[in-house]
Amino acid sequence: DAKTTQPNSMESNEEEPVHLPCNHSTISGTDYIHWYRQLPSQGPEYVIHGLTSNVNNRMASLAIAEDRKSSTLILHRATLRDAAVYYCILSPKDSGGGADGLTFGKGTHLIIQP
Amino acid sequence: DVKVTQSSRYLVKRTGEKVFLECVQDMDHENMFWYRQDPGLGLRLIYFSYDVKMKEKGDIPEGYSVSREKKERFSLILESASTNQTSMYLCASSLFYGRGDNEQFFGPGTRLTVL
């Protein structure tokens, strides 16, 4: 399976933008890029996903490099409630008969300073 | 909003006991999953199910079994609990089978301690 590499932790100030990087140099042409986050004492929650083009939703934006070997999750204005572990995950477009579960790495621990 | 609920937030059992963890989703999703989460190891897939009475092994199925008698309910069973099964257990569901753009919805987790 294609792997992702993320920094162990990042720190940002409240009300400032946050850019969370993810490297996935062995991504295949049909892998989706997903981002999930896990707040303390909760299950993971979906943030955003994309394939080739940049994506925006109410939570965040996803910027995908032209060669798709890296991506960046952008939180436009961080709040204290955004402090969480953020996971970048690849998921095959057509998982066929194989497991459809997601492979979570260690993620990036985002710390928000007031 | 999709809701995935798990029967307990915290559970304490003794070695050798049979343990049932229940998960229910309310959005008619085809897929359901059981993961465990341990410090330093991330989330690991135990079993998943893409339909009623269908199940597939994930990465770490040893010591576990599952049951899916109804579409909305997916149970994880520890036939004889052991201390190395102390962990956080997370249930998830997603809409379609075999789609890489599926969003997974997670429950709040059950923290199981086996003494």
mmCIF file of C-alpha atoms in Angstrom:
data_model
loop_
_atom_site.group_PDB
_atom_site.id
_atom_site.type_symbol
_atom_site.label_atom_id
_atom_site.label_comp_id
_atom_site.label_asym_id
_atom_site.label_seq_id
_atom_site.Cartn_x
_atom_site.Cartn_y
_atom_site.Cartn_z
ATOM 1 C CA ASP A 1 0.000 0.000 0.000
ATOM 2 C CA ALA A 2 1.170 3.530 -0.738
ATOM 3 C CA LYS A 3 2.381 5.294 2.408
ATOM 4 C CA THR A 4 2.108 8.840 3.631
ATOM 5 C CA THR A 5 4.595 10.910 5.615
ATOM 6 C CA GLN A 6 3.516 13.694 7.951
ATOM 7 C CA PRO A 7 5.325 15.776 10.563
ATOM 8 C CA ASN A 8 4.801 14.466 14.075
ATOM 9 C CA SER A 9 3.540 17.792 15.383
ATOM 10 C CA MET A 10 2.874 21.379 14.418
ATOM 11 C CA GLU A 11 2.002 24.453 16.380
ATOM 12 C CA SER A 12 -0.037 27.439 15.320
ATOM 13 C CA ASN A 13 -1.737 30.447 16.799
ATOM 14 C CA GLU A 14 -5.451 30.856 17.125
ATOM 15 C CA GLU A 15 -7.187 32.677 14.266
ATOM 16 C CA GLU A 16 -4.241 32.135 11.909
ATOM 17 C CA PRO A 17 -4.180 29.829 8.875
ATOM 18 C CA VAL A 18 -2.628 26.404 9.259
ATOM 19 C CA HIS A 19 -1.007 24.390 6.503
ATOM 20 C CA LEU A 20 -0.572 20.695 7.251
ATOM 21 C CA PRO A 21 1.703 18.897 4.773
ATOM 22 C CA CYS A 22 1.595 15.292 3.630
ATOM 23 C CA ASN A 23 4.031 13.478 1.346
ATOM 24 C CA HIS A 24 2.849 10.480 -0.653
ATOM 25 C CA SER A 25 5.520 9.965 -3.299
ATOM 26 C CA THR A 26 4.389 6.400 -4.150
ATOM 27 C CA ILE A 27 0.752 7.353 -4.752
ATOM 28 C CA SER A 28 -0.879 5.567 -7.653
ATOM 29 C CA GLY A 29 -2.969 7.319 -10.266
ATOM 30 C CA THR A 30 -6.213 6.003 -8.787
ATOM 31 C CA ASP A 31 -5.610 6.696 -5.099
ATOM 32 C CA TYR A 32 -7.855 9.215 -3.360
ATOM 33 C CA ILE A 33 -6.251 11.469 -0.737
ATOM 34 C CA HIS A 34 -8.295 11.606 2.453
ATOM 35 C CA TRP A 35 -7.854 13.678 5.583
ATOM 36 C CA TYR A 36 -9.364 12.771 8.908
ATOM 37 C CA ARG A 37 -8.850 14.280 12.332
ATOM 38 C CA GLN A 38 -9.240 12.931 15.815
ATOM 39 C CA LEU A 39 -10.060 15.219 18.696
ATOM 40 C CA PRO A 40 -9.081 14.101 22.210
ATOM 41 C CA SER A 41 -11.210 11.224 23.509
ATOM 42 C CA GLN A 42 -13.229 10.972 20.305
ATOM 43 C CA GLY A 43 -13.327 8.777 17.220
ATOM 44 C CA PRO A 44 -11.796 10.101 13.995
ATOM 45 C CA GLU A 45 -13.911 12.384 11.854
ATOM 46 C CA TYR A 46 -13.753 12.963 8.120
ATOM 47 C CA VAL A 47 -12.365 16.325 7.008
ATOM 48 C CA ILE A 48 -11.972 16.290 3.232
ATOM 49 C CA HIS A 49 -10.831 14.181 0.292
ATOM 50 C CA GLY A 50 -9.688 14.708 -3.289
ATOM 51 C CA LEU A 51 -8.249 12.953 -6.309
ATOM 52 C CA THR A 52 -6.491 15.469 -8.567
ATOM 53 C CA SER A 53 -8.044 18.903 -8.184
ATOM 54 C CA ASN A 54 -7.995 21.171 -5.159
ATOM 55 C CA VAL A 55 -11.096 20.833 -2.980
ATOM 56 C CA ASN A 56 -12.892 23.120 -0.544
ATOM 57 C CA ASN A 57 -15.553 22.415 2.035
ATOM 58 C CA ARG A 58 -16.861 24.088 5.154
ATOM 59 C CA MET A 59 -14.103 22.621 7.306
ATOM 60 C CA ALA A 60 -10.983 23.020 5.214
ATOM 61 C CA SER A 61 -9.280 23.160 1.823
ATOM 62 C CA LEU A 62 -7.148 20.500 0.219
ATOM 63 C CA ALA A 63 -4.357 21.545 -2.115
ATOM 64 C CA ILE A 64 -2.940 18.705 -4.229
ATOM 65 C CA ALA A 65 0.402 19.081 -5.995
ATOM 66 C CA GLU A 66 0.367 18.761 -9.750
ATOM 67 C CA ASP A 67 2.377 15.523 -9.636
ATOM 68 C CA ARG A 68 0.142 14.314 -6.721
ATOM 69 C CA LYS A 69 3.188 13.330 -4.683
ATOM 70 C CA SER A 70 2.204 15.696 -1.905
ATOM 71 C CA SER A 71 -0.819 17.523 -0.565
ATOM 72 C CA THR A 72 -1.604 20.190 2.018
ATOM 73 C CA LEU A 73 -4.593 20.500 4.292
ATOM 74 C CA ILE A 74 -5.417 24.128 4.922
ATOM 75 C CA LEU A 75 -7.393 25.352 7.921
ATOM 76 C CA HIS A 76 -8.157 28.937 7.033
ATOM 77 C CA ARG A 77 -8.600 30.280 10.534
ATOM 78 C CA ALA A 78 -7.641 27.913 13.296
ATOM 79 C CA THR A 79 -9.586 27.829 16.543
ATOM 80 C CA LEU A 80 -8.801 26.041 19.791
ATOM 81 C CA ARG A 81 -11.334 23.402 18.761
ATOM 82 C CA ASP A 82 -9.111 22.470 15.804
ATOM 83 C CA ALA A 83 -6.460 21.050 18.137
ATOM 84 C CA ALA A 84 -6.371 17.389 17.135
ATOM 85 C CA VAL A 85 -4.346 14.691 15.401
ATOM 86 C CA TYR A 86 -4.698 15.037 11.630
ATOM 87 C CA TYR A 87 -4.301 11.965 9.426
ATOM 88 C CA CYS A 88 -3.510 11.932 5.723
ATOM 89 C CA ILE A 89 -4.623 8.643 4.150
ATOM 90 C CA LEU A 90 -4.609 7.145 0.659
ATOM 91 C CA SER A 91 -7.541 5.040 -0.490
ATOM 92 C CA PRO A 92 -7.690 3.153 -3.805
ATOM 93 C CA LYS A 93 -10.387 4.380 -6.185
ATOM 94 C CA ASP A 94 -11.678 0.889 -6.683
ATOM 95 C CA SER A 95 -10.817 -1.374 -3.807
ATOM 96 C CA GLY A 96 -12.532 -4.283 -5.525
ATOM 97 C CA GLY A 97 -12.764 -7.293 -3.311
ATOM 98 C CA GLY A 98 -10.100 -6.191 -0.932
ATOM 99 C CA ALA A 99 -10.458 -4.554 2.438
ATOM 100 C CA ASP A 100 -12.092 -1.179 2.255
ATOM 101 C CA GLY A 101 -10.683 -0.085 5.570
ATOM 102 C CA LEU A 102 -8.463 2.938 5.885
ATOM 103 C CA THR A 103 -4.810 2.702 6.890
ATOM 104 C CA PHE A 104 -4.105 5.347 9.508
ATOM 105 C CA GLY A 105 -0.517 6.369 10.165
ATOM 106 C CA LYS A 106 0.611 8.370 13.183
ATOM 107 C CA GLY A 107 -0.668 11.681 11.881
ATOM 108 C CA THR A 108 0.271 15.226 12.844
ATOM 109 C CA HIS A 109 -0.534 16.468 16.312
ATOM 110 C CA LEU A 110 -1.746 20.050 15.803
ATOM 111 C CA ILE A 111 -1.354 22.358 18.785
ATOM 112 C CA ILE A 112 -3.225 25.669 18.763
ATOM 113 C CA GLN A 113 -1.943 28.447 20.994
ATOM 114 C CA PRO A 114 -4.464 31.027 22.214
ATOM 115 C CA ASP B 1 -26.270 13.545 10.347
ATOM 116 C CA VAL B 2 -24.992 9.997 10.306
ATOM 117 C CA LYS B 3 -24.712 8.544 13.721
ATOM 118 C CA VAL B 4 -22.580 5.607 14.752
ATOM 119 C CA THR B 5 -23.108 4.521 18.319
ATOM 120 C CA GLN B 6 -21.188 2.035 20.413
ATOM 121 C CA SER B 7 -22.698 0.209 23.344
ATOM 122 C CA SER B 8 -20.191 1.327 25.966
ATOM 123 C CA ARG B 9 -17.589 4.077 26.354
ATOM 124 C CA TYR B 10 -15.667 2.172 29.011
ATOM 125 C CA LEU B 11 -15.576 -1.551 29.762
ATOM 126 C CA VAL B 12 -13.564 -3.599 32.248
ATOM 127 C CA LYS B 13 -13.413 -7.372 31.845
ATOM 128 C CA ARG B 14 -11.394 -10.233 33.256
ATOM 129 C CA THR B 15 -9.038 -12.515 31.362
ATOM 130 C CA GLY B 16 -10.929 -15.401 29.769
ATOM 131 C CA GLU B 17 -14.292 -13.656 29.673
ATOM 132 C CA LYS B 18 -16.334 -13.493 26.491
ATOM 133 C CA VAL B 19 -16.777 -9.865 25.472
ATOM 134 C CA PHE B 20 -19.309 -8.355 23.089
ATOM 135 C CA LEU B 21 -18.865 -4.882 21.643
ATOM 136 C CA GLU B 22 -21.888 -3.585 19.802
ATOM 137 C CA CYS B 23 -22.072 -0.943 17.088
ATOM 138 C CA VAL B 24 -25.143 0.543 15.434
ATOM 139 C CA GLN B 25 -25.376 2.973 12.505
ATOM 140 C CA ASP B 26 -28.540 4.753 11.462
ATOM 141 C CA MET B 27 -27.923 5.685 7.809
ATOM 142 C CA ASP B 28 -28.379 2.388 5.944
ATOM 143 C CA HIS B 29 -24.660 2.086 5.176
ATOM 144 C CA GLU B 30 -23.421 -1.051 3.438
ATOM 145 C CA ASN B 31 -19.988 -1.179 5.050
ATOM 146 C CA MET B 32 -19.107 -1.469 8.691
ATOM 147 C CA PHE B 33 -15.679 -1.755 10.279
ATOM 148 C CA TRP B 34 -13.986 -2.539 13.549
ATOM 149 C CA TYR B 35 -10.591 -0.979 14.345
ATOM 150 C CA ARG B 36 -8.450 -0.933 17.431
ATOM 151 C CA GLN B 37 -6.251 1.998 18.361
ATOM 152 C CA ASP B 38 -3.113 1.688 20.450
ATOM 153 C CA PRO B 39 -0.501 4.332 21.292
ATOM 154 C CA GLY B 40 2.293 4.363 18.724
ATOM 155 C CA LEU B 41 0.484 1.912 16.438
ATOM 156 C CA GLY B 42 -2.337 4.053 15.104
ATOM 157 C CA LEU B 43 -5.627 2.508 14.008
ATOM 158 C CA ARG B 44 -5.560 -1.064 12.777
ATOM 159 C CA LEU B 45 -8.404 -2.810 10.973
ATOM 160 C CA ILE B 46 -9.703 -5.943 12.703
ATOM 161 C CA TYR B 47 -12.685 -6.940 10.546
ATOM 162 C CA PHE B 48 -15.054 -5.344 8.113
ATOM 163 C CA SER B 49 -18.410 -6.264 6.616
ATOM 164 C CA TYR B 50 -19.882 -5.124 3.313
ATOM 165 C CA ASP B 51 -23.306 -6.723 3.719
ATOM 166 C CA VAL B 52 -25.476 -8.618 6.159
ATOM 167 C CA LYS B 53 -23.861 -11.913 7.151
ATOM 168 C CA MET B 54 -20.735 -11.037 5.117
ATOM 169 C CA LYS B 55 -17.402 -10.448 6.811
ATOM 170 C CA GLU B 56 -13.790 -10.058 5.780
ATOM 171 C CA LYS B 57 -10.649 -10.196 7.879
ATOM 172 C CA GLY B 58 -8.657 -7.048 8.269
ATOM 173 C CA ASP B 59 -5.028 -6.724 9.315
ATOM 174 C CA ILE B 60 -5.300 -8.150 12.846
ATOM 175 C CA PRO B 61 -8.260 -10.581 13.116
ATOM 176 C CA GLU B 62 -6.617 -13.072 15.479
ATOM 177 C CA GLY B 63 -8.510 -13.441 18.733
ATOM 178 C CA TYR B 64 -11.628 -11.708 17.393
ATOM 179 C CA SER B 65 -14.802 -12.660 15.575
ATOM 180 C CA VAL B 66 -17.683 -10.564 14.263
ATOM 181 C CA SER B 67 -21.377 -10.853 13.587
ATOM 182 C CA ARG B 68 -23.635 -8.886 11.290
ATOM 183 C CA GLU B 69 -27.189 -10.209 11.438
ATOM 184 C CA LYS B 70 -28.819 -6.882 10.575
ATOM 185 C CA LYS B 71 -27.573 -4.155 8.268
ATOM 186 C CA GLU B 72 -27.408 -1.525 10.978
ATOM 187 C CA ARG B 73 -25.601 -3.594 13.609
ATOM 188 C CA PHE B 74 -22.053 -4.968 13.678
ATOM 189 C CA SER B 75 -20.749 -6.809 16.708
ATOM 190 C CA LEU B 76 -17.167 -7.526 17.698
ATOM 191 C CA ILE B 77 -16.650 -10.595 19.860
ATOM 192 C CA LEU B 78 -13.648 -11.474 21.967
ATOM 193 C CA GLU B 79 -14.157 -15.190 22.604
ATOM 194 C CA SER B 80 -11.697 -15.297 25.494
ATOM 195 C CA ALA B 81 -10.388 -11.880 26.432
ATOM 196 C CA SER B 82 -6.669 -11.477 27.090
ATOM 197 C CA THR B 83 -4.678 -8.602 28.543
ATOM 198 C CA ASN B 84 -3.136 -7.796 25.161
ATOM 199 C CA GLN B 85 -6.627 -6.951 23.925
ATOM 200 C CA THR B 86 -6.763 -3.950 26.230
ATOM 201 C CA SER B 87 -7.268 -1.132 23.765
ATOM 202 C CA MET B 88 -9.572 1.511 22.324
ATOM 203 C CA TYR B 89 -12.046 -0.090 19.897
ATOM 204 C CA LEU B 90 -13.572 2.031 17.171
ATOM 205 C CA CYS B 91 -16.476 1.154 14.938
ATOM 206 C CA ALA B 92 -17.042 2.887 11.595
ATOM 207 C CA SER B 93 -19.440 2.729 8.674
ATOM 208 C CA SER B 94 -19.443 3.917 5.064
ATOM 209 C CA LEU B 95 -22.023 4.018 2.331
ATOM 210 C CA PHE B 96 -20.718 1.992 -0.610
ATOM 211 C CA TYR B 97 -18.583 -1.084 -0.994
ATOM 212 C CA GLY B 98 -15.387 -0.849 -3.007
ATOM 213 C CA ARG B 99 -15.290 2.914 -3.431
ATOM 214 C CA GLY B 100 -12.109 4.823 -2.659
ATOM 215 C CA ASP B 101 -14.025 8.068 -2.159
ATOM 216 C CA ASN B 102 -16.118 6.652 0.650
ATOM 217 C CA GLU B 103 -16.256 8.759 3.762
ATOM 218 C CA GLN B 104 -16.076 6.721 6.934
ATOM 219 C CA PHE B 105 -18.113 7.719 9.967
ATOM 220 C CA PHE B 106 -16.698 6.690 13.304
ATOM 221 C CA GLY B 107 -18.300 5.997 16.638
ATOM 222 C CA PRO B 108 -16.969 7.494 19.885
ATOM 223 C CA GLY B 109 -14.973 4.378 20.760
ATOM 224 C CA THR B 110 -15.022 1.829 23.581
ATOM 225 C CA ARG B 111 -12.045 1.764 25.898
ATOM 226 C CA LEU B 112 -11.703 -1.870 26.950
ATOM 227 C CA THR B 113 -9.495 -2.905 29.837
ATOM 228 C CA VAL B 114 -8.824 -6.608 30.378
ATOM 229 C CA LEU B 115 -7.507 -7.442 33.848
#
